[in-house]
């Protein structure tokens, strides 16, 4: 929807980076923030509902 990695891709990439850091004994830093201010919706109704709301807002 936002043309950036979705939650699933984010989790897969994060797991890959963590595993790589463990294998190579390196330190990594992760910064995550909410661009859409949907935290209350996501926390209350779940990320799928937040995704639906974002999609509907974009297409209306």
Short mmCIF file of N, CA and C in Angstrom, two decimals:
data_model
loop_
_atom_site.label_atom_id
_atom_site.label_comp_id
_atom_site.label_asym_id
_atom_site.label_seq_id
_atom_site.Cartn_x
_atom_site.Cartn_y
_atom_site.Cartn_z
N UNK A 1 0.81 -1.20 0.00
CA UNK A 1 0.00 0.00 0.00
C UNK A 1 0.86 1.26 0.00
N UNK A 2 1.93 1.25 0.74
CA UNK A 2 2.78 2.44 0.85
C UNK A 2 3.99 2.36 -0.06
N UNK A 3 4.10 1.24 -0.78
CA UNK A 3 5.24 0.98 -1.67
C UNK A 3 6.55 0.82 -0.90
N UNK A 4 6.45 0.51 0.38
CA UNK A 4 7.61 0.11 1.18
C UNK A 4 7.34 -1.30 1.67
N UNK A 5 8.35 -1.93 2.22
CA UNK A 5 8.16 -3.31 2.67
C UNK A 5 6.96 -3.43 3.59
N UNK A 6 6.18 -4.48 3.37
CA UNK A 6 5.06 -4.72 4.27
C UNK A 6 5.56 -5.44 5.52
N UNK A 7 4.66 -5.69 6.43
CA UNK A 7 5.03 -6.29 7.72
C UNK A 7 5.68 -7.66 7.53
N UNK A 8 5.15 -8.47 6.62
CA UNK A 8 5.70 -9.80 6.38
C UNK A 8 7.13 -9.70 5.84
N UNK A 9 7.33 -8.84 4.86
CA UNK A 9 8.68 -8.66 4.30
C UNK A 9 9.63 -8.11 5.34
N UNK A 10 9.14 -7.19 6.16
CA UNK A 10 9.95 -6.62 7.22
C UNK A 10 10.42 -7.71 8.18
N UNK A 11 9.50 -8.59 8.57
CA UNK A 11 9.85 -9.66 9.51
C UNK A 11 10.85 -10.64 8.88
N UNK A 12 10.66 -10.98 7.62
CA UNK A 12 11.59 -11.89 6.94
C UNK A 12 12.98 -11.27 6.83
N UNK A 13 13.05 -10.01 6.45
CA UNK A 13 14.33 -9.33 6.32
C UNK A 13 15.01 -9.18 7.68
N UNK A 14 14.23 -8.87 8.70
CA UNK A 14 14.77 -8.75 10.05
C UNK A 14 15.36 -10.07 10.52
N UNK A 15 14.65 -11.15 10.30
CA UNK A 15 15.15 -12.47 10.70
C UNK A 15 16.45 -12.79 9.96
N UNK A 16 16.50 -12.48 8.68
CA UNK A 16 17.71 -12.72 7.89
C UNK A 16 18.90 -11.93 8.45
N UNK A 17 18.68 -10.66 8.76
CA UNK A 17 19.75 -9.81 9.28
C UNK A 17 20.22 -10.29 10.65
N UNK A 18 19.28 -10.67 11.51
CA UNK A 18 19.65 -11.17 12.84
C UNK A 18 20.47 -12.45 12.71
N UNK A 19 20.02 -13.37 11.88
CA UNK A 19 20.76 -14.62 11.70
C UNK A 19 22.15 -14.37 11.11
N UNK A 20 22.25 -13.44 10.19
CA UNK A 20 23.54 -13.08 9.60
C UNK A 20 24.46 -12.48 10.66
N UNK A 21 23.93 -11.63 11.52
CA UNK A 21 24.72 -11.02 12.59
C UNK A 21 25.23 -12.08 13.56
N UNK A 22 24.39 -13.05 13.86
CA UNK A 22 24.81 -14.14 14.75
C UNK A 22 25.94 -14.95 14.10
N UNK A 23 25.75 -15.30 12.82
CA UNK A 23 26.77 -16.10 12.12
C UNK A 23 28.11 -15.37 12.03
N UNK A 24 28.05 -14.07 11.74
CA UNK A 24 29.27 -13.30 11.53
C UNK A 24 29.75 -12.57 12.78
N UNK A 25 29.00 -12.77 13.88
CA UNK A 25 29.35 -12.14 15.16
C UNK A 25 29.51 -10.62 15.02
N UNK A 26 28.50 -10.01 14.41
CA UNK A 26 28.48 -8.56 14.24
C UNK A 26 27.29 -7.99 15.00
N UNK A 27 27.33 -6.72 15.25
CA UNK A 27 26.21 -6.03 15.91
C UNK A 27 25.39 -5.29 14.85
N UNK A 28 24.10 -5.29 15.01
CA UNK A 28 23.20 -4.58 14.10
C UNK A 28 22.27 -3.70 14.92
N UNK A 29 21.77 -2.65 14.29
CA UNK A 29 20.82 -1.75 14.94
C UNK A 29 19.56 -1.70 14.09
N UNK A 30 18.42 -1.78 14.73
CA UNK A 30 17.14 -1.71 14.05
C UNK A 30 16.36 -0.54 14.60
N UNK A 31 15.87 0.29 13.69
CA UNK A 31 15.01 1.41 14.08
C UNK A 31 13.67 1.19 13.39
N UNK A 32 12.61 1.20 14.17
CA UNK A 32 11.27 0.96 13.65
C UNK A 32 10.37 2.07 14.20
N UNK A 33 9.58 2.66 13.31
CA UNK A 33 8.65 3.68 13.78
C UNK A 33 7.38 3.63 12.95
N UNK A 34 6.32 4.17 13.50
CA UNK A 34 5.00 4.14 12.88
C UNK A 34 4.80 5.40 12.06
N UNK A 35 4.76 5.26 10.75
CA UNK A 35 4.58 6.42 9.87
C UNK A 35 3.15 6.92 9.82
N UNK A 36 2.21 6.05 10.07
CA UNK A 36 0.82 6.38 9.80
C UNK A 36 -0.01 6.76 11.02
N UNK A 37 0.61 6.74 12.18
CA UNK A 37 -0.11 7.04 13.42
C UNK A 37 -1.30 6.11 13.62
N UNK A 38 -1.16 4.86 13.19
CA UNK A 38 -2.21 3.87 13.32
C UNK A 38 -2.01 3.00 14.55
N UNK A 39 -1.13 3.38 15.45
CA UNK A 39 -0.81 2.54 16.60
C UNK A 39 -2.05 2.14 17.39
N UNK A 40 -2.93 3.10 17.69
CA UNK A 40 -4.12 2.78 18.47
C UNK A 40 -5.01 1.78 17.75
N UNK A 41 -5.19 1.96 16.45
CA UNK A 41 -6.01 1.02 15.66
C UNK A 41 -5.35 -0.35 15.64
N UNK A 42 -4.05 -0.39 15.33
CA UNK A 42 -3.33 -1.66 15.27
C UNK A 42 -3.34 -2.37 16.62
N UNK A 43 -3.13 -1.62 17.70
CA UNK A 43 -3.10 -2.22 19.03
C UNK A 43 -4.47 -2.72 19.47
N UNK A 44 -5.53 -2.01 19.07
CA UNK A 44 -6.88 -2.36 19.50
C UNK A 44 -7.50 -3.44 18.62
N UNK A 45 -7.37 -3.27 17.30
CA UNK A 45 -8.09 -4.14 16.36
C UNK A 45 -7.18 -5.09 15.58
N UNK A 46 -5.86 -4.89 15.66
CA UNK A 46 -4.91 -5.73 14.94
C UNK A 46 -4.39 -5.06 13.68
N UNK A 47 -3.24 -5.53 13.23
CA UNK A 47 -2.59 -4.93 12.07
C UNK A 47 -3.38 -5.14 10.78
N UNK A 48 -4.07 -6.26 10.68
CA UNK A 48 -4.87 -6.50 9.46
C UNK A 48 -5.95 -5.43 9.32
N UNK A 49 -6.58 -5.06 10.41
CA UNK A 49 -7.60 -4.00 10.37
C UNK A 49 -6.97 -2.65 10.03
N UNK A 50 -5.80 -2.38 10.59
CA UNK A 50 -5.08 -1.14 10.24
C UNK A 50 -4.73 -1.11 8.77
N UNK A 51 -4.30 -2.26 8.21
CA UNK A 51 -4.00 -2.34 6.78
C UNK A 51 -5.25 -2.07 5.94
N UNK A 52 -6.38 -2.64 6.36
CA UNK A 52 -7.64 -2.43 5.64
C UNK A 52 -8.01 -0.95 5.65
N UNK A 53 -7.91 -0.32 6.81
CA UNK A 53 -8.24 1.09 6.92
C UNK A 53 -7.32 1.95 6.05
N UNK A 54 -6.03 1.64 6.05
CA UNK A 54 -5.08 2.39 5.23
C UNK A 54 -5.41 2.23 3.75
N UNK A 55 -5.73 1.00 3.34
CA UNK A 55 -6.08 0.74 1.95
C UNK A 55 -7.33 1.52 1.55
N UNK A 56 -8.36 1.50 2.40
CA UNK A 56 -9.61 2.21 2.10
C UNK A 56 -9.38 3.72 2.04
N UNK A 57 -8.56 4.25 2.94
CA UNK A 57 -8.27 5.68 2.94
C UNK A 57 -7.55 6.09 1.67
N UNK A 58 -6.66 5.24 1.20
CA UNK A 58 -5.88 5.54 -0.01
C UNK A 58 -6.76 5.53 -1.25
N UNK A 59 -7.79 4.68 -1.27
CA UNK A 59 -8.61 4.50 -2.46
C UNK A 59 -9.94 5.22 -2.40
N UNK A 60 -10.13 6.10 -1.46
CA UNK A 60 -11.37 6.90 -1.38
C UNK A 60 -11.09 8.35 -1.63
#
